[in-house]
């Protein structure tokens, strides 16, 4: 005659609690808080950069000129667009000339510069939905190459027009509290 052992409900509850506690103790050390300061970013692109012209801009129907400011791991961009065709209401497009703004953080891996942020107003406050221009997420990737200490070249992965940016002013990275 064989005896059968039956577990009491309290034994299975204790085993479940023990298993849950072990999982918690194993997973808890893998969590970490976000840093209290902004990251250092890439030293070579720290500063204000301006695009003066676009290749063959007189022949293009529309183009954009970019002004970037890289400060530590943050970026601010002003996109000055020019168009010879009417895309919308003239109150918005101002006779074929308008500006858009974006801010966020960037990351450089090898020769790729990835910008991730949001479209903003001219004072870099978050832009609300609606209005004349783009709003919401700004997500852009560029191939980055340097052409000396005061010139960088960017080629957007979503556009075929290369950008040649000239250094306006170096800005040292002084990480700020978040």
XYZ file of C-alpha atoms in Angstrom:
178
model
C 0.000 0.000 0.000
C 1.434 3.324 -1.096
C 0.931 6.509 0.731
C 0.050 9.515 -1.330
C 1.203 12.866 -0.176
C -0.998 15.828 -0.751
C 0.244 19.335 -0.455
C -1.685 21.669 1.697
C -2.878 24.935 0.132
C -0.546 26.810 2.468
C 2.494 24.989 1.087
C 1.728 26.002 -2.509
C 1.079 29.584 -1.377
C 4.424 29.650 0.423
C 6.211 28.251 -2.654
C 4.531 30.836 -4.893
C 5.523 33.641 -2.537
C 9.089 32.371 -2.388
C 9.280 32.154 -6.190
C 7.876 35.675 -6.559
C 10.368 37.036 -4.014
C 13.277 35.349 -5.842
C 12.183 36.817 -9.187
C 11.874 40.271 -7.624
C 15.333 40.042 -6.069
C 16.852 38.948 -9.384
C 15.138 41.653 -11.449
C 15.441 44.571 -9.012
C 19.223 45.086 -9.436
C 18.768 45.320 -13.218
C 16.697 48.499 -12.821
C 18.449 51.837 -12.667
C 17.381 55.433 -12.419
C 17.917 57.857 -15.265
C 20.949 60.121 -14.820
C 20.423 63.416 -12.990
C 22.497 65.332 -15.548
C 22.435 65.528 -19.314
C 25.011 63.488 -21.221
C 28.212 64.914 -22.686
C 27.344 64.328 -26.339
C 29.948 64.398 -29.111
C 32.735 66.964 -28.651
C 33.363 67.669 -32.344
C 29.841 68.943 -33.051
C 29.349 71.038 -29.897
C 28.383 74.552 -30.946
C 26.254 76.511 -33.409
C 26.305 75.463 -37.068
C 24.753 77.255 -40.026
C 23.990 76.199 -43.585
C 24.405 79.204 -45.896
C 23.369 77.718 -49.231
C 22.134 74.547 -50.874
C 23.784 73.095 -53.961
C 21.978 74.405 -57.066
C 19.365 76.164 -54.934
C 18.349 78.500 -57.775
C 17.298 75.463 -59.814
C 15.329 73.805 -57.005
C 11.582 74.307 -56.598
C 11.875 74.049 -52.816
C 14.694 73.646 -50.310
C 15.500 74.169 -46.642
C 18.420 75.793 -44.841
C 19.323 74.450 -41.397
C 20.754 76.142 -38.314
C 21.795 73.694 -35.595
C 22.884 74.230 -32.020
C 24.384 71.235 -30.218
C 24.783 71.591 -26.473
C 25.967 68.491 -24.594
C 23.529 65.752 -25.697
C 20.796 68.198 -26.796
C 20.068 69.768 -30.163
C 18.058 72.767 -31.315
C 17.327 73.279 -35.001
C 15.753 76.057 -37.037
C 14.625 74.939 -40.498
C 14.167 77.858 -42.906
C 12.141 76.576 -45.857
C 11.842 78.249 -49.253
C 9.340 77.226 -51.913
C 8.508 78.581 -55.354
C 5.172 76.745 -55.363
C 2.149 77.405 -53.170
C 1.799 74.651 -50.556
C -0.930 76.269 -48.503
C -2.395 79.463 -47.121
C -0.137 82.458 -47.694
C -0.660 83.565 -44.104
C 1.303 80.464 -43.104
C 3.829 80.225 -45.907
C 4.658 83.963 -46.059
C 5.174 84.199 -49.829
C 7.103 80.950 -50.005
C 9.277 81.401 -46.902
C 8.687 79.942 -43.449
C 10.563 78.594 -40.455
C 10.088 75.531 -38.294
C 11.827 74.657 -35.048
C 12.645 71.412 -33.251
C 14.538 70.374 -30.141
C 15.508 67.119 -28.489
C 18.465 64.848 -27.884
C 20.946 63.356 -30.303
C 23.101 60.285 -30.431
C 26.088 59.589 -32.657
C 27.090 56.045 -33.532
C 29.981 55.703 -35.948
C 29.136 58.046 -38.857
C 25.396 58.260 -38.107
C 23.860 61.179 -36.235
C 20.356 60.439 -34.961
C 18.146 63.325 -33.781
C 15.083 62.514 -31.704
C 12.828 65.290 -30.450
C 9.719 67.371 -31.041
C 8.668 70.287 -33.222
C 8.539 73.531 -31.227
C 7.562 77.164 -31.401
C 10.172 79.856 -32.086
C 10.937 80.107 -28.343
C 11.471 76.306 -28.234
C 8.357 75.632 -26.170
C 6.519 72.478 -27.161
C 4.250 73.053 -30.155
C 0.581 72.187 -29.787
C -1.291 70.122 -32.328
C -2.704 72.014 -35.298
C -1.665 75.189 -37.019
C 0.146 75.675 -40.291
C 3.291 73.639 -39.872
C 4.479 70.247 -38.694
C 3.978 69.248 -35.066
C 4.720 66.202 -32.949
C 7.807 64.026 -33.165
C 10.948 65.087 -35.035
C 12.995 62.002 -35.870
C 15.832 62.417 -38.345
C 19.036 60.534 -39.123
C 22.056 61.883 -40.975
C 25.346 60.554 -42.246
C 27.960 62.779 -40.609
C 31.371 63.604 -42.014
C 33.806 66.331 -41.063
C 35.575 68.534 -43.566
C 37.954 70.314 -41.231
C 37.554 71.804 -37.774
C 34.884 74.326 -38.747
C 32.821 72.437 -41.360
C 30.646 69.349 -41.131
C 28.667 67.612 -43.853
C 25.307 66.008 -43.177
C 23.399 63.795 -45.577
C 19.862 63.053 -44.475
C 18.638 59.487 -44.854
C 15.252 60.908 -45.924
C 16.510 63.578 -48.359
C 19.053 63.567 -51.180
C 20.273 67.148 -50.774
C 23.553 67.247 -48.801
C 24.102 69.892 -46.109
C 27.380 71.711 -45.594
C 27.330 73.389 -42.195
C 29.822 76.009 -41.056
C 30.730 76.591 -37.440
C 29.377 79.883 -36.117
C 30.425 79.505 -32.486
C 31.855 76.736 -30.279
C 29.795 75.974 -27.188
C 31.493 73.995 -24.408
C 29.400 71.263 -22.825
C 28.428 72.129 -19.263
C 25.987 69.382 -18.215
C 22.885 70.759 -16.517
C 20.626 69.055 -14.030
C 17.526 67.526 -15.547
